[in-house]
PDB file of C-alpha atoms in Angstrom:
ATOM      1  CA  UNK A 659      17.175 -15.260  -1.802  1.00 64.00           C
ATOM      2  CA  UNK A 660      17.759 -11.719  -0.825  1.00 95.00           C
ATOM      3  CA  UNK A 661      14.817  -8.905  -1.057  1.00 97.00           C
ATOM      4  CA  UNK A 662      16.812  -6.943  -2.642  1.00 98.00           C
ATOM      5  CA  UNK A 663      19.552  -7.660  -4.834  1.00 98.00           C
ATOM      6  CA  UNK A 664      23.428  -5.897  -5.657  1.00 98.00           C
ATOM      7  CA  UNK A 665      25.705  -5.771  -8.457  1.00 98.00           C
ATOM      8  CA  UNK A 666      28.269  -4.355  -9.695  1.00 98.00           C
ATOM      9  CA  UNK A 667      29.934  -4.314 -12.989  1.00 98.00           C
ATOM     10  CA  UNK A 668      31.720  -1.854 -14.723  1.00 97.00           C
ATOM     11  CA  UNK A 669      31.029   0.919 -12.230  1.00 98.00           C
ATOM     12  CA  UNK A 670      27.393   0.246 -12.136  1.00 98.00           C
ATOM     13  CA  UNK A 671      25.596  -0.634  -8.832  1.00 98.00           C
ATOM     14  CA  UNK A 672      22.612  -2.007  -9.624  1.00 98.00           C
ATOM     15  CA  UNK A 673      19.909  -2.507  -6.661  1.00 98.00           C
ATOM     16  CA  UNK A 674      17.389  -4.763  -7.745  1.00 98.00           C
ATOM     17  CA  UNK A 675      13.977  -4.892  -5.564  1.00 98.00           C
ATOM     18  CA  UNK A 676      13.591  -8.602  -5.343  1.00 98.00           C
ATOM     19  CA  UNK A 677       9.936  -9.584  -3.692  1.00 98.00           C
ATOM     20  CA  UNK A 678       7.839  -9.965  -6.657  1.00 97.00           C
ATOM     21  CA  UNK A 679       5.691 -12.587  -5.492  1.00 97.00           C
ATOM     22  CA  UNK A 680       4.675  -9.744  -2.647  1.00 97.00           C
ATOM     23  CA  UNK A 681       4.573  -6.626  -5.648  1.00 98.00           C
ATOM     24  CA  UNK A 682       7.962  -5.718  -4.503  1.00 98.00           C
ATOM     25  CA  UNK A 683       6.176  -4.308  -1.049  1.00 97.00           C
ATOM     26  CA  UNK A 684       8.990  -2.380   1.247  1.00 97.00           C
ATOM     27  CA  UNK A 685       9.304  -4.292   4.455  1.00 97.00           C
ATOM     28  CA  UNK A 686      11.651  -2.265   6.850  1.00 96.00           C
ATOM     29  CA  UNK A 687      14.483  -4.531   6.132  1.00 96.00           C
ATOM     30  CA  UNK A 688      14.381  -3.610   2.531  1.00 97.00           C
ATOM     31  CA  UNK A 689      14.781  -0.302   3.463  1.00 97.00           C
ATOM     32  CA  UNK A 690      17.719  -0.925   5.540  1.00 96.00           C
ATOM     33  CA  UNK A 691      18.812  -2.698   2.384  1.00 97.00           C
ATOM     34  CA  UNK A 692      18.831   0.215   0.246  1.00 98.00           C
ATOM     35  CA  UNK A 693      19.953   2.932   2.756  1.00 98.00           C
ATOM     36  CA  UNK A 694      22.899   0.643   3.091  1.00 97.00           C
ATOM     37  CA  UNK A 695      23.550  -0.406  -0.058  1.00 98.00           C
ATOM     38  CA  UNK A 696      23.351   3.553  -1.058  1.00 98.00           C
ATOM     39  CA  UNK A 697      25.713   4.762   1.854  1.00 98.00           C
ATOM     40  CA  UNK A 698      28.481   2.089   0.363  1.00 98.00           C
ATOM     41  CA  UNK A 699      27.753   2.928  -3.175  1.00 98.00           C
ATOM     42  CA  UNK A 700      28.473   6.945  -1.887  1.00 98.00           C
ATOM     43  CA  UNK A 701      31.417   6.262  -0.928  1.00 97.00           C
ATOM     44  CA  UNK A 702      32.971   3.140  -2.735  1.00 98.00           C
ATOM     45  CA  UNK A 703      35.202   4.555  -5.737  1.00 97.00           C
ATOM     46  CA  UNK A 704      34.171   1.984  -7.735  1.00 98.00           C
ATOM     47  CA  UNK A 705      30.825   2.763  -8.217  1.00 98.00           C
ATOM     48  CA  UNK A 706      30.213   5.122 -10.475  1.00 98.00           C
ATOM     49  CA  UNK A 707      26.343   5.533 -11.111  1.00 98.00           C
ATOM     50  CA  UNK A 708      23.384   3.676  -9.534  1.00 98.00           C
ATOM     51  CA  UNK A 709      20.558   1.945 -11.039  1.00 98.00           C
ATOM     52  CA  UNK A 710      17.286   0.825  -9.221  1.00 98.00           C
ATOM     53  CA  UNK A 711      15.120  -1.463 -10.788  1.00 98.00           C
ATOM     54  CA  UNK A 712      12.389  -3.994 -10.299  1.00 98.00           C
ATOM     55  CA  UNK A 713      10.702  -6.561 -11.828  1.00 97.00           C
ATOM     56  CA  UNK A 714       9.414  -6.323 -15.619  1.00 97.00           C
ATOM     57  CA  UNK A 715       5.360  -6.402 -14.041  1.00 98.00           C
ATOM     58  CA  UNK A 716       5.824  -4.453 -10.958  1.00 98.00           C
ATOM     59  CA  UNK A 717       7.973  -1.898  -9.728  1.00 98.00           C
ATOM     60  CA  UNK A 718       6.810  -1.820  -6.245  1.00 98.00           C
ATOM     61  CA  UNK A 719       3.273  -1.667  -4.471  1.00 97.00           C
ATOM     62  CA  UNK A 720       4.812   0.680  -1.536  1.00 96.00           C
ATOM     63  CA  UNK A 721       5.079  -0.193   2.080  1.00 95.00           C
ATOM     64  CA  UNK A 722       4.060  -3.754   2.967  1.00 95.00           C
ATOM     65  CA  UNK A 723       0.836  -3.162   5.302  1.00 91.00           C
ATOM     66  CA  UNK A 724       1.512  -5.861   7.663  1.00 89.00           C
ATOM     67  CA  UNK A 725       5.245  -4.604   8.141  1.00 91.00           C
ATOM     68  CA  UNK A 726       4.463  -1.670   8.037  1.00 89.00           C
ATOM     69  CA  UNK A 727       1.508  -2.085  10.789  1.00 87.00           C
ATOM     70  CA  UNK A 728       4.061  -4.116  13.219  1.00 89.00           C
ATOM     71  CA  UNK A 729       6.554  -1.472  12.937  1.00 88.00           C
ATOM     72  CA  UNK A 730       5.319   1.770  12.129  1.00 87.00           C
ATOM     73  CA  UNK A 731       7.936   4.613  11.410  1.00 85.00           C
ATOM     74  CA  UNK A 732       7.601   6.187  15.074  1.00 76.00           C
ATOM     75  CA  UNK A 733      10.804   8.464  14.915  1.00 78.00           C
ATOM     76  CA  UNK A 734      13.028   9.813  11.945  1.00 81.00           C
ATOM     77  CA  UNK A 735      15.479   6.752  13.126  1.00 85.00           C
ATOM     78  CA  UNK A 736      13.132   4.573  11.434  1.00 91.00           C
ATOM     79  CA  UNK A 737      14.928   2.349   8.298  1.00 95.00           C
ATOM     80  CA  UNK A 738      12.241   4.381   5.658  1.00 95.00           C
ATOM     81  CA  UNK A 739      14.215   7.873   6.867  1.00 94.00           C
ATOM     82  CA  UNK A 740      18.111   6.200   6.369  1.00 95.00           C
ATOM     83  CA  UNK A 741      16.851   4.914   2.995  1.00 97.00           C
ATOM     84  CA  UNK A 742      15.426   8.080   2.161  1.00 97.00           C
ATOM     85  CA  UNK A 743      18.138  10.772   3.548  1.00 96.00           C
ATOM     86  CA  UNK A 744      20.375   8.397   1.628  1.00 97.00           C
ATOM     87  CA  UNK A 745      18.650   9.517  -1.652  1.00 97.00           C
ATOM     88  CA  UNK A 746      18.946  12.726  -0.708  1.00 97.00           C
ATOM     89  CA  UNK A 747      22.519  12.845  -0.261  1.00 96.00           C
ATOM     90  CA  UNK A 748      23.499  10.606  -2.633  1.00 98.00           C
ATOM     91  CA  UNK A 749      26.453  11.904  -4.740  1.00 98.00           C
ATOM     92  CA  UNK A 750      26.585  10.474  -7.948  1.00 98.00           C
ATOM     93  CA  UNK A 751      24.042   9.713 -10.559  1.00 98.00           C
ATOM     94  CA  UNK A 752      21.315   7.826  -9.574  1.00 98.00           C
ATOM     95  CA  UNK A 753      18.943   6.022 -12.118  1.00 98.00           C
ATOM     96  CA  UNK A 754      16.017   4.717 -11.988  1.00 98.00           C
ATOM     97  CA  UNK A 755      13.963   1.733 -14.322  1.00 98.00           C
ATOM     98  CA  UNK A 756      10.268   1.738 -13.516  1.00 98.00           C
ATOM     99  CA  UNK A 757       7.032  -0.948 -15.127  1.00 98.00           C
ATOM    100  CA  UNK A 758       4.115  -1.667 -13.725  1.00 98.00           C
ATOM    101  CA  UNK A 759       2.627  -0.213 -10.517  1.00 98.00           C
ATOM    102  CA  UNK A 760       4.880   2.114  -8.239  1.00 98.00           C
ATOM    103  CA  UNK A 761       3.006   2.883  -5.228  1.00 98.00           C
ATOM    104  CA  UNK A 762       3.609   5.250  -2.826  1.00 97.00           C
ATOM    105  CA  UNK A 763       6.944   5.427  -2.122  1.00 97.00           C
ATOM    106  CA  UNK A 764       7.228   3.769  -4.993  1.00 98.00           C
ATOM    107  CA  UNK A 765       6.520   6.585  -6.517  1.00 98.00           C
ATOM    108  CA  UNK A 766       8.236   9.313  -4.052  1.00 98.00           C
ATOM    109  CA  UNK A 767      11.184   7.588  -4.140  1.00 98.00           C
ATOM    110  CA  UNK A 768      11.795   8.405  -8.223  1.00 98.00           C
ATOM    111  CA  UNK A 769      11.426  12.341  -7.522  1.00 98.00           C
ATOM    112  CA  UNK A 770      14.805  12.025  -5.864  1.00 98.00           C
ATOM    113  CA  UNK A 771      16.844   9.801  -8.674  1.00 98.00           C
ATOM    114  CA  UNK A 772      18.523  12.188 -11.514  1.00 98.00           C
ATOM    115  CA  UNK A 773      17.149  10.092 -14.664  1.00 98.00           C
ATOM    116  CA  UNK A 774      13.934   7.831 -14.905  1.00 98.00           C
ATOM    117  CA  UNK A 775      13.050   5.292 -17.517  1.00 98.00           C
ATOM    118  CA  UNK A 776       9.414   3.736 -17.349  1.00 98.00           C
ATOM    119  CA  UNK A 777       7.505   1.253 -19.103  1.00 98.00           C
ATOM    120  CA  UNK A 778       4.813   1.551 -21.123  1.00 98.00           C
ATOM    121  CA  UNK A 779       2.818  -0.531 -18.432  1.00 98.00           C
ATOM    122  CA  UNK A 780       4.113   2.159 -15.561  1.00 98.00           C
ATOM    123  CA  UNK A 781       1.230   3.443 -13.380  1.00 98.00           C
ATOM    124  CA  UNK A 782       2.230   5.812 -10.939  1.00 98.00           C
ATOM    125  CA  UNK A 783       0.281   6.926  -7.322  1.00 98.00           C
ATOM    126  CA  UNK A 784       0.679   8.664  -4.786  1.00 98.00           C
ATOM    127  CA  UNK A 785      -2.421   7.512  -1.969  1.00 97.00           C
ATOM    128  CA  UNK A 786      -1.380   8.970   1.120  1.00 97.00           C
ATOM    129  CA  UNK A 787      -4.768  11.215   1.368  1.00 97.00           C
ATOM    130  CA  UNK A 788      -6.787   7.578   1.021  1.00 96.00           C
ATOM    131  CA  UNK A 789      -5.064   6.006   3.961  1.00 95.00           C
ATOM    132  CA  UNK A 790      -5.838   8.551   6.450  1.00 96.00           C
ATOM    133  CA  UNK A 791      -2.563   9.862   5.965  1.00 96.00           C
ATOM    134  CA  UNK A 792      -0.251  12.641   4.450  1.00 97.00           C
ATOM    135  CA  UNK A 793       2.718  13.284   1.647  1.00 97.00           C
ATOM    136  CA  UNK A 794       6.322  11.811   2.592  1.00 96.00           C
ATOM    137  CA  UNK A 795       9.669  11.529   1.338  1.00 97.00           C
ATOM    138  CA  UNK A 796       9.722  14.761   0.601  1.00 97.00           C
ATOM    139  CA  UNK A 797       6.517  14.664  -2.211  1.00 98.00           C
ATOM    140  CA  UNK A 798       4.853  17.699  -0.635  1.00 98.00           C
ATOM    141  CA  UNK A 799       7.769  19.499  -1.508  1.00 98.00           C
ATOM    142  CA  UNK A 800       8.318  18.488  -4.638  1.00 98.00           C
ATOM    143  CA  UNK A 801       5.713  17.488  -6.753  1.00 98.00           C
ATOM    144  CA  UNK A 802       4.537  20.852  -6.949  1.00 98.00           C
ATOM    145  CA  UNK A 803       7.556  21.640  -8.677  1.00 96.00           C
ATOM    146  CA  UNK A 804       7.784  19.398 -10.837  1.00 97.00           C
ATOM    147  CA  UNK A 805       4.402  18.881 -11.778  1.00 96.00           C
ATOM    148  CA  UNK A 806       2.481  22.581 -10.785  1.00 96.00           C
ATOM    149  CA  UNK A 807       0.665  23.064  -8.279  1.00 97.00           C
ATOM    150  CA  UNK A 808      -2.764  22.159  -9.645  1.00 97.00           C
ATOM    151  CA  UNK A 809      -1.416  18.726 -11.305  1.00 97.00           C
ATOM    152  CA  UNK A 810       0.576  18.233  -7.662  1.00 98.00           C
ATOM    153  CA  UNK A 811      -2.308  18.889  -5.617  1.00 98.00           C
ATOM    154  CA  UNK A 812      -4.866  16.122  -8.126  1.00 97.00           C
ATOM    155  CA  UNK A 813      -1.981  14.275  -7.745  1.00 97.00           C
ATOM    156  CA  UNK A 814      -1.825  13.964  -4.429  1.00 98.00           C
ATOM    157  CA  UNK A 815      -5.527  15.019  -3.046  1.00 98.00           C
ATOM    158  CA  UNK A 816      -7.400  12.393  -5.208  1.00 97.00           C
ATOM    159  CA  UNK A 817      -4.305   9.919  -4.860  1.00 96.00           C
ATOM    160  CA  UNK A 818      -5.610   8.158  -8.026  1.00 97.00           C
ATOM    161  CA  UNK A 819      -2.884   6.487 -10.741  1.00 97.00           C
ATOM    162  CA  UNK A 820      -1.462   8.574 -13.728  1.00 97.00           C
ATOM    163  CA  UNK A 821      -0.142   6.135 -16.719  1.00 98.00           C
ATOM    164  CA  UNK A 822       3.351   6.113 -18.261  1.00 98.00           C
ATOM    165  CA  UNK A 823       2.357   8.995 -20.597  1.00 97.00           C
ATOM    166  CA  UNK A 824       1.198  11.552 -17.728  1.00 97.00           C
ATOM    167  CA  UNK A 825       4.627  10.805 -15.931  1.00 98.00           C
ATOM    168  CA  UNK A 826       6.280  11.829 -19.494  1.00 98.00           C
ATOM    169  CA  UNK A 827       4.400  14.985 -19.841  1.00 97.00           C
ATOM    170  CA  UNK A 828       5.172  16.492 -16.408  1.00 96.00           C
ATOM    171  CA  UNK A 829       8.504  15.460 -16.390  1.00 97.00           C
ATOM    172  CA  UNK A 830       8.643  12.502 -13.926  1.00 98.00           C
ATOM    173  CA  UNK A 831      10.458  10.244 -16.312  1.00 98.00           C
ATOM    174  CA  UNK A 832      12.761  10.645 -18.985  1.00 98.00           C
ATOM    175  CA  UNK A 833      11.625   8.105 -21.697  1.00 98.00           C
ATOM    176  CA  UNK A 834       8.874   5.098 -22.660  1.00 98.00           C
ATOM    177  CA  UNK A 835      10.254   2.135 -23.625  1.00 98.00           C
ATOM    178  CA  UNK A 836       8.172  -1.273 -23.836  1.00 98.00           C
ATOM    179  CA  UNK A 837       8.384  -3.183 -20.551  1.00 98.00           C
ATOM    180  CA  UNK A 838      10.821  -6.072 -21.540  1.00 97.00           C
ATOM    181  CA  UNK A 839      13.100  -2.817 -22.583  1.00 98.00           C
ATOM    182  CA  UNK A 840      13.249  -0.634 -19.513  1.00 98.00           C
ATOM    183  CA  UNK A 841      15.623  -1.944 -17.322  1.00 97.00           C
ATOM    184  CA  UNK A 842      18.190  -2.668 -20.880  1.00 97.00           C
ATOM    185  CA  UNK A 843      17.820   0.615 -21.782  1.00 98.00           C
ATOM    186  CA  UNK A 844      18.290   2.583 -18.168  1.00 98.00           C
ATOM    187  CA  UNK A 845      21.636   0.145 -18.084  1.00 98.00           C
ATOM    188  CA  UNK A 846      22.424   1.539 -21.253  1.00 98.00           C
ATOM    189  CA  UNK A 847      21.964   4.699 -20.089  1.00 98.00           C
ATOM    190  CA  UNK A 848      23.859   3.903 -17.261  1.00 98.00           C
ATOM    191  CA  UNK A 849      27.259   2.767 -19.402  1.00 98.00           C
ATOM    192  CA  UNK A 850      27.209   5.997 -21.171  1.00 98.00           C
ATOM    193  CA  UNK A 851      27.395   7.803 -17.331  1.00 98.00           C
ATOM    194  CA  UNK A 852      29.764   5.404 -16.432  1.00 98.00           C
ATOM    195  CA  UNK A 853      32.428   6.380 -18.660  1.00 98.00           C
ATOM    196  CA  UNK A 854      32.363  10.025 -18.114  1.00 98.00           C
ATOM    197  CA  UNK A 855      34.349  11.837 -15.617  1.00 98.00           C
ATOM    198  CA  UNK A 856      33.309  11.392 -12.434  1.00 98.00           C
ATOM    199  CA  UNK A 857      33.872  14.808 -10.448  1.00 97.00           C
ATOM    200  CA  UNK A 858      32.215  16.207 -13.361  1.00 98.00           C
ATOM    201  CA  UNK A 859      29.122  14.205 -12.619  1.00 98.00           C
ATOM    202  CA  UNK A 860      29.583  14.825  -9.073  1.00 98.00           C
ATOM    203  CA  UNK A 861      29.779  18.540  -9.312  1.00 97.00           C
ATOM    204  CA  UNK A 862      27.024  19.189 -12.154  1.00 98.00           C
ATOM    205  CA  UNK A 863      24.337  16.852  -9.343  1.00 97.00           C
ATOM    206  CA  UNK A 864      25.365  19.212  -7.143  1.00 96.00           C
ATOM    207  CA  UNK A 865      24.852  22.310  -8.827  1.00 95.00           C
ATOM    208  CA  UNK A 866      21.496  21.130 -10.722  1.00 94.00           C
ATOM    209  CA  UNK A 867      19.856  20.554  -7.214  1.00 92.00           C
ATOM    210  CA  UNK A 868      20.839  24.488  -6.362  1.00 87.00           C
ATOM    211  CA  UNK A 869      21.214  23.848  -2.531  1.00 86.00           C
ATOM    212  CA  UNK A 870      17.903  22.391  -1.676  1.00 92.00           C
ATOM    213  CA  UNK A 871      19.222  19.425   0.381  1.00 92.00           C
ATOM    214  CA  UNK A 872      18.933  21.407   3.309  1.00 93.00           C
ATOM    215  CA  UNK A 873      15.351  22.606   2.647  1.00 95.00           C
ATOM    216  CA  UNK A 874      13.904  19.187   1.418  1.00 96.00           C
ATOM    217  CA  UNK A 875      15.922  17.440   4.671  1.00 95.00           C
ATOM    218  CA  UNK A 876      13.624  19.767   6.707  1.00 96.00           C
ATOM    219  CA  UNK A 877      10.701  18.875   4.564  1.00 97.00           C
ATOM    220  CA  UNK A 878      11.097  15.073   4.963  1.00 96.00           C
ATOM    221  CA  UNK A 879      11.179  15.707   8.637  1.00 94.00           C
ATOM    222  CA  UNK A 880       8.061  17.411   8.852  1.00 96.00           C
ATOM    223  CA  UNK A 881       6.630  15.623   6.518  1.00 96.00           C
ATOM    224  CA  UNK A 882       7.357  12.760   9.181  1.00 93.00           C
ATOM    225  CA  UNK A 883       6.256  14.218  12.601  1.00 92.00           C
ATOM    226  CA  UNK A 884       2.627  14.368  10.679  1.00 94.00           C
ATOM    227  CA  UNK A 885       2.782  11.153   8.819  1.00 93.00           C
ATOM    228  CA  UNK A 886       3.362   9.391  12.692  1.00 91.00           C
ATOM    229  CA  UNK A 887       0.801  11.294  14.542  1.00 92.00           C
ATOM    230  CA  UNK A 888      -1.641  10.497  11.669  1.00 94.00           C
ATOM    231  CA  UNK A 889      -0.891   6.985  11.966  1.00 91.00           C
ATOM    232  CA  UNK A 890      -2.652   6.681  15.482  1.00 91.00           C
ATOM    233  CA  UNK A 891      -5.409   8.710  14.574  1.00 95.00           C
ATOM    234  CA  UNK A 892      -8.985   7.283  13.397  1.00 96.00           C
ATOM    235  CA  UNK A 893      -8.735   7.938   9.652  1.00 96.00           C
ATOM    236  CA  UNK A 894      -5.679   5.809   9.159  1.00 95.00           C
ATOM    237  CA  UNK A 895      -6.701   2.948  11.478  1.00 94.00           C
ATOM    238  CA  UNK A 896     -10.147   2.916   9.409  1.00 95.00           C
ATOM    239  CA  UNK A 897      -8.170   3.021   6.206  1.00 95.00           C
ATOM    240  CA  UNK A 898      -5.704   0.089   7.330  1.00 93.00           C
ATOM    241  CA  UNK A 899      -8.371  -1.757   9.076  1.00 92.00           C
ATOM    242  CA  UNK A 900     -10.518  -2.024   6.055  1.00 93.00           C
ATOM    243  CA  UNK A 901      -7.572  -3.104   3.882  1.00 89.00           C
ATOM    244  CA  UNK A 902      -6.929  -6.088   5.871  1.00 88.00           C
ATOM    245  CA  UNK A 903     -10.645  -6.911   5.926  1.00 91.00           C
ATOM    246  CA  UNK A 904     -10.914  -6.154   2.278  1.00 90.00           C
ATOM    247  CA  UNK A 905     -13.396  -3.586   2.386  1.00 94.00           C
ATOM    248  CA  UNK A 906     -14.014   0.240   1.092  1.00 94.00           C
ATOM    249  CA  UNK A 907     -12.774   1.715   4.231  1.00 94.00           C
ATOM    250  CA  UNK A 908     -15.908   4.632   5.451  1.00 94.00           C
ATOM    251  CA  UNK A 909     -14.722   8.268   6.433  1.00 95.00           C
ATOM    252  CA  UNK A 910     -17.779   9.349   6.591  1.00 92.00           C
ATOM    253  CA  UNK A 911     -18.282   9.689  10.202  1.00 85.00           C
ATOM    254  CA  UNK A 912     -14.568  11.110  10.507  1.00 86.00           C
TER     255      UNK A 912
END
């Protein structure tokens, strides 16, 4: 069965990240995946609004080390930069149903969806600083405005988890709901968007990101030339090389 799963009913493409038995952990096929899926959904008139979604315990643990270790993103061709410049230009409403741990870009990936519904078992992070590495997908951007600077930068300095609750309060999700409800309700949600006009939807998106695409395209990009050069330096390879040994990984020489 597929890593990731489509459907659509009713006008509603729903992407389903289906690799729970590895935490829903992006290999770089998933990402083609979802770039691809996205860039149909874009333009297919029959979709109307997009839902991703995992599984009830897990939303995803972010990029799967080994995958991501055999083919690190080198250049902005790499499948993580089509998935996410697909987010970024995506048209129409895109929603998102999060539970249980969203890593990394598990986490960056939901600053770029329009409306986010979490469990009550959601716990969000953001650990690019404890991997030797640096903000992508655009976070560095915008985290601070969502969150402030001072939340952004504990947020993404310290890299540790914020709960269900935190993502409330600065605005990262919409609503709570108990696990077992999330993904219900965000299709819900997703119905009601479904049967409004379209180039009404289309137009508001537009407007309510005020012309940013351009800036947070650049952003990404940037974001990426440092996130590959870190890559070979010694802080990540410590980091990485003490995950796969399952050990506390020591900076303290670096």
């Amino acid at each position: 069965m597929s890593d990731i799963l489509t459907d659509l009913t009713d006008g509603i493409c729903t992407i389903t990240l289906n690799r729970v038995e590895k935490k829903n952990a992006f290999t770089q096929t998933m990402y083609s995946s979802c770039a691809q899926a996205l860039e149909e959904a874009a333009t297919n008139a029959a979709v109307r609004v997009v839902l991703l979604q995992g599984d009830v315990g897990v939303f995803s643990a972010g990029n799967d080390i080994a995958d991501f270790l055999a083919n690190p993103p080198a250049s902005t061709d790499a499948p993580v930069f089509r998935f996410l410049r697909a987010l970024v230009a995506f048209p129409k409403p895109l929603l998102a149903a999060v539970c249980g741990p969203a890593v990394g870009i598990g986490t960056t990936l939901l600053l770029h969806c329009d409306l986010v519904y979490a469990g009550d078992n959601a716990a969000f992070s953001m650990p690019f600083v404890n991997l030797g590495l640096c903000p992508e997908a655009g976070s560095s951007l915008l985290v601070p405005q969502l969150m402030g600077m001072h939340r952004a930068a504990e947020a993404l300095l310290m890299g540790e988890p914020f709960f269900a609750e935190a993502a409330l309060e600065v605005g990262l999700v919409n609503r709570v709901v108990p696990p077992t409800e999330a993904n219900g309700y965000a299709q819900a949600q997703a119905r009601k968007l479904a049967a409004k006009p379209l180039s009404s939807l289309v137009e508001t998106k537009r407007l309510l990101k005020g012309g940013q695409q351009a800036a947070l395209l650049a952003r990404i990009e940037e974001e990426a030339h440092s996130f590959a050069r870190m890559l070979r330096e010694p802080a990540a390879k410590e980091a990485f090389t003490a995950f796969m040994d399952k050990r506390h990984p020591d900076f303290s020489k670096l």
